[in-house]
mmCIF file of C-alpha atoms in Angstrom:
data_model
loop_
_atom_site.group_PDB
_atom_site.id
_atom_site.type_symbol
_atom_site.label_atom_id
_atom_site.label_comp_id
_atom_site.label_asym_id
_atom_site.label_seq_id
_atom_site.Cartn_x
_atom_site.Cartn_y
_atom_site.Cartn_z
ATOM 1 C CA MET A 54 -3.333 2.705 -16.236
ATOM 2 C CA PHE A 55 -2.630 5.597 -18.358
ATOM 3 C CA LEU A 56 -4.728 8.668 -19.836
ATOM 4 C CA ILE A 57 -5.746 8.858 -23.529
ATOM 5 C CA ASN A 58 -6.699 12.185 -25.037
ATOM 6 C CA CYS A 59 -10.169 11.253 -26.956
ATOM 7 C CA PRO A 60 -10.140 13.877 -29.676
ATOM 8 C CA PHE A 61 -13.705 13.910 -29.412
ATOM 9 C CA CYS A 62 -13.891 13.916 -25.499
ATOM 10 C CA GLY A 63 -10.654 14.835 -24.121
ATOM 11 C CA GLU A 64 -8.661 13.364 -21.490
ATOM 12 C CA ARG A 65 -10.315 9.934 -19.914
ATOM 13 C CA ASP A 66 -8.760 7.142 -18.150
ATOM 14 C CA GLN A 67 -7.315 4.013 -20.380
ATOM 15 C CA SER A 68 -10.698 1.958 -18.446
ATOM 16 C CA GLU A 69 -12.768 3.804 -20.616
ATOM 17 C CA PHE A 70 -10.927 2.623 -23.907
ATOM 18 C CA SER A 71 -10.804 -0.454 -25.610
ATOM 19 C CA SER A 72 -7.374 -1.194 -27.872
ATOM 20 C CA GLY A 73 -7.880 -2.140 -31.787
ATOM 21 C CA GLY A 74 -4.547 -3.195 -32.616
ATOM 22 C CA GLU A 75 -2.005 -1.780 -35.175
ATOM 23 C CA ALA A 76 -3.224 0.685 -37.101
ATOM 24 C CA HIS A 77 -3.010 1.466 -40.973
ATOM 25 C CA ILE A 78 -3.554 -1.896 -42.199
ATOM 26 C CA VAL A 79 -5.047 -1.803 -45.399
ATOM 27 C CA ARG A 80 -7.574 -4.492 -46.543
ATOM 28 C CA PRO A 81 -6.627 -5.838 -49.789
ATOM 29 C CA LYS A 82 -8.775 -4.650 -53.091
ATOM 30 C CA GLN A 83 -9.296 -8.149 -54.231
ATOM 31 C CA PRO A 84 -9.288 -10.772 -51.177
ATOM 32 C CA THR A 85 -10.747 -13.478 -53.346
ATOM 33 C CA GLU A 86 -7.312 -13.143 -55.520
ATOM 34 C CA LEU A 87 -4.910 -13.788 -52.884
ATOM 35 C CA SER A 88 -3.188 -17.020 -51.662
ATOM 36 C CA ASP A 89 -3.908 -18.334 -48.223
ATOM 37 C CA ASP A 90 -0.597 -17.254 -47.288
ATOM 38 C CA GLU A 91 -1.092 -13.423 -48.391
ATOM 39 C CA TRP A 92 -4.939 -13.423 -46.835
ATOM 40 C CA ALA A 93 -3.050 -14.765 -43.263
ATOM 41 C CA GLU A 94 -0.505 -11.915 -43.476
ATOM 42 C CA PHE A 95 -3.268 -9.631 -43.798
ATOM 43 C CA LEU A 96 -5.580 -10.957 -41.015
ATOM 44 C CA PHE A 97 -3.031 -12.329 -38.279
ATOM 45 C CA MET A 98 0.339 -10.978 -38.653
ATOM 46 C CA ARG A 99 1.140 -7.941 -36.685
ATOM 47 C CA LYS A 100 4.305 -6.069 -35.784
ATOM 48 C CA ASN A 101 4.144 -6.202 -32.030
ATOM 49 C CA ILE A 102 7.043 -3.421 -31.646
ATOM 50 C CA LYS A 103 8.591 -2.389 -28.636
ATOM 51 C CA GLY A 104 8.958 1.212 -28.871
ATOM 52 C CA VAL A 105 6.741 3.784 -30.944
ATOM 53 C CA GLN A 106 3.807 1.705 -32.356
ATOM 54 C CA PHE A 107 0.620 3.372 -34.266
ATOM 55 C CA GLU A 108 -2.723 1.910 -32.928
ATOM 56 C CA ARG A 109 -6.182 2.116 -33.289
ATOM 57 C CA TRP A 110 -8.309 2.622 -29.959
ATOM 58 C CA ASN A 111 -12.021 2.964 -29.254
ATOM 59 C CA HIS A 112 -13.470 5.038 -26.413
ATOM 60 C CA SER A 113 -15.706 1.970 -25.642
ATOM 61 C CA HIS A 114 -17.086 3.375 -22.531
ATOM 62 C CA GLY A 115 -17.470 7.033 -23.742
ATOM 63 C CA CYS A 116 -18.489 8.311 -27.353
ATOM 64 C CA ARG A 117 -17.873 4.999 -29.004
ATOM 65 C CA LYS A 118 -15.485 6.536 -31.641
ATOM 66 C CA TRP A 119 -12.405 5.234 -33.054
ATOM 67 C CA PHE A 120 -9.347 6.775 -33.400
ATOM 68 C CA ASN A 121 -5.675 6.393 -33.534
ATOM 69 C CA VAL A 122 -3.008 6.940 -30.949
ATOM 70 C CA VAL A 123 0.775 7.003 -31.577
ATOM 71 C CA ARG A 124 2.063 5.105 -28.498
ATOM 72 C CA ASP A 125 5.497 4.016 -27.230
ATOM 73 C CA THR A 126 4.673 0.626 -25.542
ATOM 74 C CA SER A 127 7.895 0.335 -23.486
ATOM 75 C CA ASN A 128 6.527 3.105 -21.531
ATOM 76 C CA ASP A 129 3.016 4.021 -22.312
ATOM 77 C CA LYS A 130 4.141 7.357 -23.341
ATOM 78 C CA ILE A 131 1.324 8.585 -25.981
ATOM 79 C CA HIS A 132 3.065 10.933 -28.615
ATOM 80 C CA SER A 133 -0.086 12.003 -30.546
ATOM 81 C CA VAL A 134 -3.585 11.079 -31.079
ATOM 82 C CA TYR A 135 -5.536 11.798 -34.462
ATOM 83 C CA LYS A 136 -8.894 10.912 -36.041
ATOM 84 C CA MET A 137 -9.541 8.201 -38.330
ATOM 85 C CA GLY A 138 -8.803 9.424 -42.060
ATOM 86 C CA GLU A 139 -6.199 11.850 -40.805
ATOM 87 C CA LYS A 140 -2.770 11.668 -41.880
ATOM 88 C CA PRO A 141 -0.625 9.424 -39.255
ATOM 89 C CA PRO A 142 2.372 12.356 -38.147
ATOM 90 C CA VAL A 143 5.683 11.368 -38.775
ATOM 91 C CA LYS A 144 7.897 10.047 -36.577
ATOM 92 C CA MET B 291 4.358 0.286 34.828
ATOM 93 C CA SER B 292 8.124 0.703 34.283
ATOM 94 C CA ASP B 293 9.937 3.626 34.049
ATOM 95 C CA LEU B 294 10.843 3.193 30.420
ATOM 96 C CA ARG B 295 8.071 5.946 29.108
ATOM 97 C CA VAL B 296 9.112 9.145 28.239
ATOM 98 C CA HIS B 297 6.679 11.591 29.811
ATOM 99 C CA LYS B 298 5.173 14.764 29.105
ATOM 100 C CA THR B 299 5.097 14.467 25.347
ATOM 101 C CA LYS B 300 2.420 16.445 23.157
ATOM 102 C CA TYR B 301 1.033 13.428 21.337
ATOM 103 C CA ILE B 302 0.400 10.798 24.137
ATOM 104 C CA ASN B 303 -2.583 12.140 26.174
ATOM 105 C CA GLU B 304 -1.276 10.660 30.027
ATOM 106 C CA THR B 305 -4.574 11.498 31.184
ATOM 107 C CA LYS B 306 -6.604 8.858 29.078
ATOM 108 C CA ARG B 307 -5.720 5.085 30.131
ATOM 109 C CA VAL B 308 -6.352 2.606 27.416
ATOM 110 C CA SER B 309 -6.509 -1.163 28.294
ATOM 111 C CA PHE B 310 -5.634 -3.774 25.935
ATOM 112 C CA LYS B 311 -4.542 -7.447 25.943
ATOM 113 C CA TYR B 312 -1.407 -8.743 24.006
ATOM 114 C CA ASP B 313 -1.321 -12.514 24.235
ATOM 115 C CA GLY B 314 -4.202 -12.685 26.878
ATOM 116 C CA LYS B 315 -2.296 -10.459 29.537
ATOM 117 C CA ASN B 316 -4.191 -7.287 30.141
ATOM 118 C CA TYR B 317 -1.976 -4.101 30.008
ATOM 119 C CA PHE B 318 -2.787 -0.434 29.529
ATOM 120 C CA GLY B 319 -1.378 2.335 27.467
ATOM 121 C CA TYR B 320 -2.565 5.914 27.117
ATOM 122 C CA GLU B 321 -4.458 7.644 24.017
ATOM 123 C CA GLY B 322 -1.926 8.203 21.307
ATOM 124 C CA ASP B 323 0.070 4.941 22.155
ATOM 125 C CA THR B 324 1.013 2.655 19.064
ATOM 126 C CA LEU B 325 0.862 -1.180 20.254
ATOM 127 C CA ALA B 326 4.589 -0.925 19.847
ATOM 128 C CA SER B 327 5.159 1.937 22.522
ATOM 129 C CA ALA B 328 2.583 0.514 25.195
ATOM 130 C CA LEU B 329 4.261 -2.536 24.922
ATOM 131 C CA LEU B 330 7.639 -1.101 25.453
ATOM 132 C CA ALA B 331 6.184 1.015 28.209
ATOM 133 C CA ASN B 332 4.973 -2.542 29.922
ATOM 134 C CA GLY B 333 8.360 -3.719 29.508
ATOM 135 C CA VAL B 334 7.518 -6.015 26.937
ATOM 136 C CA HIS B 335 10.349 -6.543 24.172
ATOM 137 C CA LEU B 336 9.728 -10.127 22.757
ATOM 138 C CA ILE B 337 6.921 -9.944 20.180
ATOM 139 C CA GLY B 338 7.399 -12.826 17.934
ATOM 140 C CA ARG B 339 9.617 -15.321 16.459
ATOM 141 C CA SER B 340 11.114 -15.306 12.963
ATOM 142 C CA PHE B 341 10.066 -17.439 10.226
ATOM 143 C CA LYS B 342 12.370 -20.576 9.746
ATOM 144 C CA TYR B 343 14.438 -20.836 12.854
ATOM 145 C CA HIS B 344 12.085 -19.202 15.360
ATOM 146 C CA ARG B 345 14.258 -16.867 16.929
ATOM 147 C CA PRO B 346 13.235 -14.111 19.405
ATOM 148 C CA ARG B 347 12.010 -10.924 17.711
ATOM 149 C CA GLY B 348 11.558 -7.372 19.119
ATOM 150 C CA ILE B 349 10.831 -3.939 18.184
ATOM 151 C CA MET B 350 13.159 -2.330 15.786
ATOM 152 C CA SER B 351 11.795 0.497 14.495
ATOM 153 C CA CYS B 352 8.835 3.086 14.612
ATOM 154 C CA GLY B 353 6.606 3.275 11.366
ATOM 155 C CA SER B 354 5.653 1.131 8.423
ATOM 156 C CA GLU B 355 9.336 0.039 8.062
ATOM 157 C CA GLU B 356 9.151 -2.190 10.868
ATOM 158 C CA PRO B 357 10.107 -5.851 9.865
ATOM 159 C CA ASN B 358 10.062 -7.666 13.402
ATOM 160 C CA ALA B 359 7.269 -6.728 15.613
ATOM 161 C CA ILE B 360 4.236 -7.997 13.616
ATOM 162 C CA CYS B 361 0.936 -9.075 15.538
ATOM 163 C CA GLN B 362 -2.030 -10.714 14.822
ATOM 164 C CA ILE B 363 -5.283 -8.564 15.711
ATOM 165 C CA GLY B 364 -8.333 -9.904 17.119
ATOM 166 C CA ASP B 365 -9.166 -13.572 17.287
ATOM 167 C CA LYS B 366 -12.612 -13.707 15.671
ATOM 168 C CA LYS B 367 -13.025 -15.962 12.649
ATOM 169 C CA ASP B 368 -14.291 -13.257 10.517
ATOM 170 C CA LEU B 369 -12.159 -10.060 11.877
ATOM 171 C CA THR B 370 -8.995 -11.559 12.864
ATOM 172 C CA GLU B 371 -6.210 -9.926 11.151
ATOM 173 C CA PRO B 372 -2.493 -11.173 10.295
ATOM 174 C CA ASN B 373 1.051 -9.528 10.149
ATOM 175 C CA VAL B 374 -0.132 -5.817 11.576
ATOM 176 C CA ARG B 375 2.589 -4.130 12.426
ATOM 177 C CA ALA B 376 2.813 -3.079 16.187
ATOM 178 C CA THR B 377 4.396 0.046 15.164
ATOM 179 C CA GLU B 378 1.593 1.452 12.824
ATOM 180 C CA LEU B 379 -1.189 -0.104 15.206
ATOM 181 C CA GLU B 380 -2.735 3.061 17.515
ATOM 182 C CA ILE B 381 -4.230 0.977 20.730
ATOM 183 C CA TYR B 382 -7.520 1.475 21.577
ATOM 184 C CA GLU B 383 -9.907 0.062 24.275
ATOM 185 C CA GLY B 384 -10.372 -3.378 23.943
ATOM 186 C CA LEU B 385 -7.461 -4.213 21.328
ATOM 187 C CA GLU B 386 -6.621 -7.805 21.210
ATOM 188 C CA ALA B 387 -3.226 -8.722 19.900
ATOM 189 C CA PHE B 388 -1.525 -11.828 19.574
ATOM 190 C CA SER B 389 2.294 -12.776 19.077
ATOM 191 C CA GLN B 390 2.812 -14.900 15.663
ATOM 192 C CA ASN B 391 4.538 -17.720 14.686
ATOM 193 C CA CYS B 392 4.942 -19.490 17.821
ATOM 194 C CA TRP B 393 3.603 -22.277 19.966
ATOM 195 C CA PRO B 394 2.722 -22.879 22.760
ATOM 196 C CA ASN B 395 3.697 -19.188 23.497
ATOM 197 C CA VAL B 396 6.027 -16.874 22.666
ATOM 198 C CA LYS B 397 8.682 -17.025 25.645
ATOM 199 C CA PHE B 398 8.453 -21.120 25.373
ATOM 200 C CA ASP B 399 8.347 -21.921 21.566
ATOM 201 C CA ILE B 400 8.496 -25.251 20.247
ATOM 202 C CA GLY B 401 9.855 -24.533 16.866
ATOM 203 C CA GLY B 402 12.856 -23.014 18.266
ATOM 204 C CA ILE B 403 14.219 -26.662 17.987
ATOM 205 C CA ASN B 404 14.799 -25.604 14.471
ATOM 206 C CA ASN B 405 17.111 -23.173 15.617
ATOM 207 C CA LEU B 406 19.332 -25.586 17.719
ATOM 208 C CA ILE B 407 19.180 -28.260 14.709
ATOM 209 C CA SER B 408 19.876 -25.529 11.896
ATOM 210 C CA PRO B 409 23.515 -26.977 11.327
ATOM 211 C CA LEU B 410 21.605 -29.936 10.229
ATOM 212 C CA ILE B 411 19.480 -27.963 7.702
ATOM 213 C CA PRO B 412 21.779 -27.187 5.024
ATOM 214 C CA ALA B 413 20.755 -25.441 1.605
ATOM 215 C CA GLY B 414 18.565 -27.799 -0.394
ATOM 216 C CA PHE B 415 17.607 -29.896 2.840
ATOM 217 C CA TYR B 416 13.883 -29.787 1.753
ATOM 218 C CA TYR B 417 14.522 -30.603 -1.653
ATOM 219 C CA LYS B 418 16.675 -33.696 -0.691
ATOM 220 C CA THR B 419 14.720 -34.976 2.564
ATOM 221 C CA PHE B 420 11.130 -34.963 1.439
ATOM 222 C CA MET B 421 11.847 -36.898 -1.550
ATOM 223 C CA TRP B 422 11.360 -40.292 0.003
ATOM 224 C CA PRO B 423 9.620 -42.714 1.064
ATOM 225 C CA LYS B 424 7.092 -41.479 -1.822
ATOM 226 C CA SER B 425 4.138 -42.169 -0.059
ATOM 227 C CA PHE B 426 5.187 -40.120 2.422
ATOM 228 C CA TRP B 427 4.675 -36.703 0.684
ATOM 229 C CA LYS B 428 0.476 -36.514 0.702
ATOM 230 C CA LYS B 429 -0.047 -37.456 4.176
ATOM 231 C CA VAL B 430 2.908 -36.589 6.288
ATOM 232 C CA TYR B 431 5.195 -34.100 4.708
ATOM 233 C CA GLU B 432 2.828 -31.733 2.896
ATOM 234 C CA PRO B 433 0.479 -31.549 5.790
ATOM 235 C CA LEU B 434 3.293 -30.759 8.485
ATOM 236 C CA ILE B 435 4.900 -28.094 5.806
ATOM 237 C CA ARG B 436 1.586 -26.649 5.160
ATOM 238 C CA MET B 437 1.249 -26.253 9.213
ATOM 239 C CA SER B 438 4.454 -24.616 9.413
ATOM 240 C CA ALA B 439 4.076 -22.020 6.251
ATOM 241 C CA GLY B 440 3.303 -18.395 7.040
ATOM 242 C CA LEU B 441 3.084 -16.172 10.265
ATOM 243 C CA GLY B 442 -0.040 -15.620 11.098
ATOM 244 C CA LYS B 443 -3.518 -17.000 10.874
ATOM 245 C CA SER B 444 -5.448 -15.552 8.172
ATOM 246 C CA PRO B 445 -9.658 -15.131 8.738
ATOM 247 C CA THR B 446 -11.526 -17.922 7.621
ATOM 248 C CA GLU B 447 -15.448 -16.197 7.476
ATOM 249 C CA PRO B 448 -16.229 -13.210 4.906
ATOM 250 C CA ASP B 449 -15.151 -9.749 6.414
ATOM 251 C CA PRO B 450 -17.964 -8.002 8.168
ATOM 252 C CA ASP B 451 -16.555 -4.707 7.726
ATOM 253 C CA MET B 452 -17.688 -1.825 5.298
ATOM 254 C CA TYR B 453 -15.054 -0.403 2.984
ATOM 255 C CA ASP B 454 -15.305 2.606 1.061
ATOM 256 C CA HIS B 455 -13.202 4.160 -2.339
ATOM 257 C CA LYS B 456 -13.002 7.319 -3.929
ATOM 258 C CA TYR B 457 -11.712 8.720 -7.294
ATOM 259 C CA VAL B 458 -9.961 12.306 -7.006
ATOM 260 C CA HIS B 459 -7.838 14.454 -9.128
ATOM 261 C CA TYR B 460 -5.251 16.773 -8.058
ATOM 262 C CA ASP B 461 -2.739 19.018 -9.554
ATOM 263 C CA VAL B 462 0.191 18.012 -7.206
ATOM 264 C CA LEU B 463 -0.155 14.980 -4.644
ATOM 265 C CA VAL B 464 2.704 15.178 -1.671
ATOM 266 C CA ILE B 465 3.753 11.987 -0.176
ATOM 267 C CA GLY B 466 4.792 12.324 3.251
ATOM 268 C CA GLY B 467 3.902 15.254 5.748
ATOM 269 C CA GLY B 468 7.631 15.833 7.275
ATOM 270 C CA LEU B 469 9.234 19.213 6.929
ATOM 271 C CA SER B 470 9.678 19.040 3.384
ATOM 272 C CA GLY B 471 6.402 17.572 2.421
ATOM 273 C CA ILE B 472 4.562 20.482 4.552
ATOM 274 C CA ILE B 473 6.845 22.948 2.851
ATOM 275 C CA SER B 474 6.507 21.989 -0.725
ATOM 276 C CA ALA B 475 2.475 21.225 -0.165
ATOM 277 C CA LYS B 476 2.336 24.742 0.684
ATOM 278 C CA ILE B 477 4.473 26.249 -1.891
ATOM 279 C CA ALA B 478 2.189 24.489 -4.589
ATOM 280 C CA ALA B 479 -1.105 25.421 -2.851
ATOM 281 C CA LYS B 480 -0.027 28.878 -2.771
ATOM 282 C CA SER B 481 0.780 29.223 -6.246
ATOM 283 C CA ASN B 482 -2.870 28.283 -7.087
ATOM 284 C CA LEU B 483 -2.359 24.339 -7.479
ATOM 285 C CA LYS B 484 -4.687 21.909 -6.124
ATOM 286 C CA THR B 485 -2.725 19.972 -3.665
ATOM 287 C CA LEU B 486 -3.302 16.746 -1.461
ATOM 288 C CA LEU B 487 -0.487 16.061 1.250
ATOM 289 C CA VAL B 488 -1.033 12.416 2.686
ATOM 290 C CA ASP B 489 0.722 11.014 5.584
ATOM 291 C CA ASP B 490 0.817 7.650 7.278
ATOM 292 C CA LYS B 491 0.976 8.972 10.829
ATOM 293 C CA LYS B 492 -2.160 10.298 12.655
ATOM 294 C CA THR B 493 -0.807 13.774 12.808
ATOM 295 C CA ILE B 494 1.626 15.643 10.357
ATOM 296 C CA GLY B 495 5.049 16.588 11.065
ATOM 297 C CA GLY B 496 7.380 13.592 10.189
ATOM 298 C CA SER B 497 10.207 13.159 12.759
ATOM 299 C CA THR B 498 9.754 16.798 13.932
ATOM 300 C CA ILE B 499 7.076 15.740 16.357
ATOM 301 C CA TYR B 500 9.620 13.748 18.460
ATOM 302 C CA GLN B 501 12.114 16.692 18.681
ATOM 303 C CA SER B 502 11.171 18.701 21.795
ATOM 304 C CA ASN B 503 14.414 20.036 23.109
ATOM 305 C CA ASP B 504 15.975 23.598 22.332
ATOM 306 C CA SER B 505 18.501 21.976 20.175
ATOM 307 C CA PHE B 506 16.049 21.748 17.437
ATOM 308 C CA LYS B 507 15.330 24.820 15.623
ATOM 309 C CA ILE B 508 13.901 26.194 12.572
ATOM 310 C CA ASP B 509 13.666 29.612 11.704
ATOM 311 C CA ASP B 510 14.739 30.596 15.079
ATOM 312 C CA GLN B 511 12.015 29.084 16.677
ATOM 313 C CA HIS B 512 11.400 25.844 18.665
ATOM 314 C CA SER B 513 10.587 22.947 15.971
ATOM 315 C CA SER B 514 7.364 22.067 17.742
ATOM 316 C CA LYS B 515 6.305 25.851 18.120
ATOM 317 C CA TRP B 516 7.146 25.953 14.029
ATOM 318 C CA LEU B 517 5.003 22.821 13.579
ATOM 319 C CA GLU B 518 2.217 23.753 15.244
ATOM 320 C CA LYS B 519 2.426 27.252 13.419
ATOM 321 C CA GLU B 520 2.713 25.611 10.041
ATOM 322 C CA ILE B 521 -0.204 23.317 10.712
ATOM 323 C CA ASN B 522 -2.261 26.355 11.474
ATOM 324 C CA GLU B 523 -1.175 27.813 8.591
ATOM 325 C CA ILE B 524 -1.753 25.193 5.749
ATOM 326 C CA SER B 525 -5.096 24.194 7.413
ATOM 327 C CA LYS B 526 -6.458 27.657 6.122
ATOM 328 C CA ILE B 527 -5.470 27.260 2.598
ATOM 329 C CA ASP B 528 -8.334 25.984 0.708
ATOM 330 C CA ASN B 529 -6.918 24.298 -2.118
ATOM 331 C CA LEU B 530 -4.989 22.340 -0.004
ATOM 332 C CA THR B 531 -6.356 19.053 1.382
ATOM 333 C CA VAL B 532 -4.202 17.145 4.522
ATOM 334 C CA LYS B 533 -5.004 13.304 4.764
ATOM 335 C CA THR B 534 -3.563 11.670 7.407
ATOM 336 C CA ARG B 535 -3.691 7.797 8.678
ATOM 337 C CA THR B 536 -3.478 7.520 4.658
ATOM 338 C CA SER B 537 -0.851 5.410 2.975
ATOM 339 C CA ILE B 538 -0.012 5.276 -0.350
ATOM 340 C CA ALA B 539 -0.091 1.565 -1.784
ATOM 341 C CA ALA B 540 1.106 1.729 -5.403
ATOM 342 C CA TYR B 541 2.288 4.182 -8.101
ATOM 343 C CA HIS B 542 1.137 3.578 -11.560
ATOM 344 C CA ARG B 543 1.597 5.216 -14.844
ATOM 345 C CA TYR B 544 0.607 8.650 -15.622
ATOM 346 C CA ASN B 545 0.593 9.501 -12.026
ATOM 347 C CA TYR B 546 -2.169 7.563 -11.088
ATOM 348 C CA LEU B 547 -1.629 6.359 -7.184
ATOM 349 C CA LEU B 548 -3.642 4.130 -4.536
ATOM 350 C CA ALA B 549 -3.899 5.251 -1.057
ATOM 351 C CA ARG B 550 -5.578 3.733 1.861
ATOM 352 C CA GLU B 551 -7.017 5.594 4.444
ATOM 353 C CA ASN B 552 -7.338 4.328 7.959
ATOM 354 C CA LEU B 553 -10.912 5.750 8.914
ATOM 355 C CA THR B 554 -11.949 3.745 12.008
ATOM 356 C CA ASP B 555 -9.328 0.909 12.724
ATOM 357 C CA HIS B 556 -7.767 3.134 15.699
ATOM 358 C CA LEU B 557 -11.420 3.551 17.551
ATOM 359 C CA SER B 558 -12.324 1.775 20.142
ATOM 360 C CA ILE B 559 -14.878 -1.561 19.244
ATOM 361 C CA LYS B 560 -17.799 0.528 20.339
ATOM 362 C CA ASP B 561 -17.025 3.423 18.329
ATOM 363 C CA LYS B 562 -16.174 1.816 15.221
ATOM 364 C CA LYS B 563 -19.614 -0.073 15.155
ATOM 365 C CA ASP B 564 -21.368 0.745 11.746
ATOM 366 C CA LYS B 565 -18.741 2.870 10.448
ATOM 367 C CA ILE B 566 -16.812 2.376 7.257
ATOM 368 C CA ARG B 567 -13.516 0.920 8.257
ATOM 369 C CA GLN B 568 -10.962 2.094 5.263
ATOM 370 C CA ARG B 569 -11.049 3.790 2.207
ATOM 371 C CA LEU B 570 -9.539 3.446 -0.893
ATOM 372 C CA TRP B 571 -8.256 6.502 -2.652
ATOM 373 C CA LYS B 572 -7.970 6.278 -6.655
ATOM 374 C CA ILE B 573 -5.572 9.331 -7.104
ATOM 375 C CA ARG B 574 -5.035 10.834 -10.727
ATOM 376 C CA ALA B 575 -2.121 13.503 -9.815
ATOM 377 C CA LYS B 576 -0.699 15.788 -12.333
ATOM 378 C CA LYS B 577 2.506 15.700 -10.274
ATOM 379 C CA SER B 578 3.248 13.612 -7.438
ATOM 380 C CA ASN B 579 6.370 14.443 -4.852
ATOM 381 C CA ARG B 580 7.612 11.922 -2.358
ATOM 382 C CA SER B 581 9.057 13.738 0.502
ATOM 383 C CA ASP B 582 9.862 10.462 2.555
ATOM 384 C CA ARG B 583 13.657 10.238 3.394
ATOM 385 C CA ARG B 584 13.278 6.693 3.185
ATOM 386 C CA ASN B 585 13.828 6.316 -0.649
#
């Protein structure tokens, strides 16, 4: 159980948060024009990296706001936390 | 009482006798004894039987590392506790302990027959033998195997005791209250860090508490004198908390540790009534320091 530094509330236990999966997946502008394969690609396909991953997290038992986290999935080390809409840090 | 006991030690109060039962027989020890030390002082060496071949097992160590001397505590359906290390359990008035994995008793154990026929039980015996005849599995083999599985007996009714839990945050957590633990906790606390020192024994001091002769010296003074002075000194530091009878059970990421504090297990049955038995500490430490020499 790791600690997450919520950009709105400060450092809290992981149990207060819920994970929203991979971040920065852009919704296609014209979904109706996509083929089934392309739509499935957007909906379901995720990278599942071992290593540094960009994720969305929600402080569901706190301020209930969404934000982004850069986390190493192999050792749960959190490299940085940034708000929605902010530019992701470069690796 | 045999003369195996080392007399006039500081941590055993020889003026207060405590009576307890082991395998139905009455014994007595003194306040401060563990079940293991009280049994040894009474000349009891055979504590249990090994798992498969039922070979005799006695007391091997003096703390949480004990692999052999494990007992069943109590015989009530709701309060009995299996696999308690005799070296960790402090005796109390009215304690009832039993040896495990033996029938009819620990000295004459039917299961010991496994030891005699062990040459007939090669590797893979179970997988080969219990295959046929097929109809035997459900009615004969499985009940027999289940009967011989495990060492102690688990309680069959809900636990009536009360338990507690607590979340705490510290700058530094020191695990193990021996010499190095005491010193590192003191240094951390004196540098204005909120410090917690935990130890699983009832007093801090580690192996220093057993050293009472002149060959053990620290800073040119008797190690027990030194210990007394240090304990007195650290009890006055405000931002240092000392928890005894507390053992760390898990070490999770980001220095999240779980500890079990024993609150009333060492009290007599009369005194422990209506009190909280154990407390689970959920500790978040900025830094943790293991000072036990075992690892």
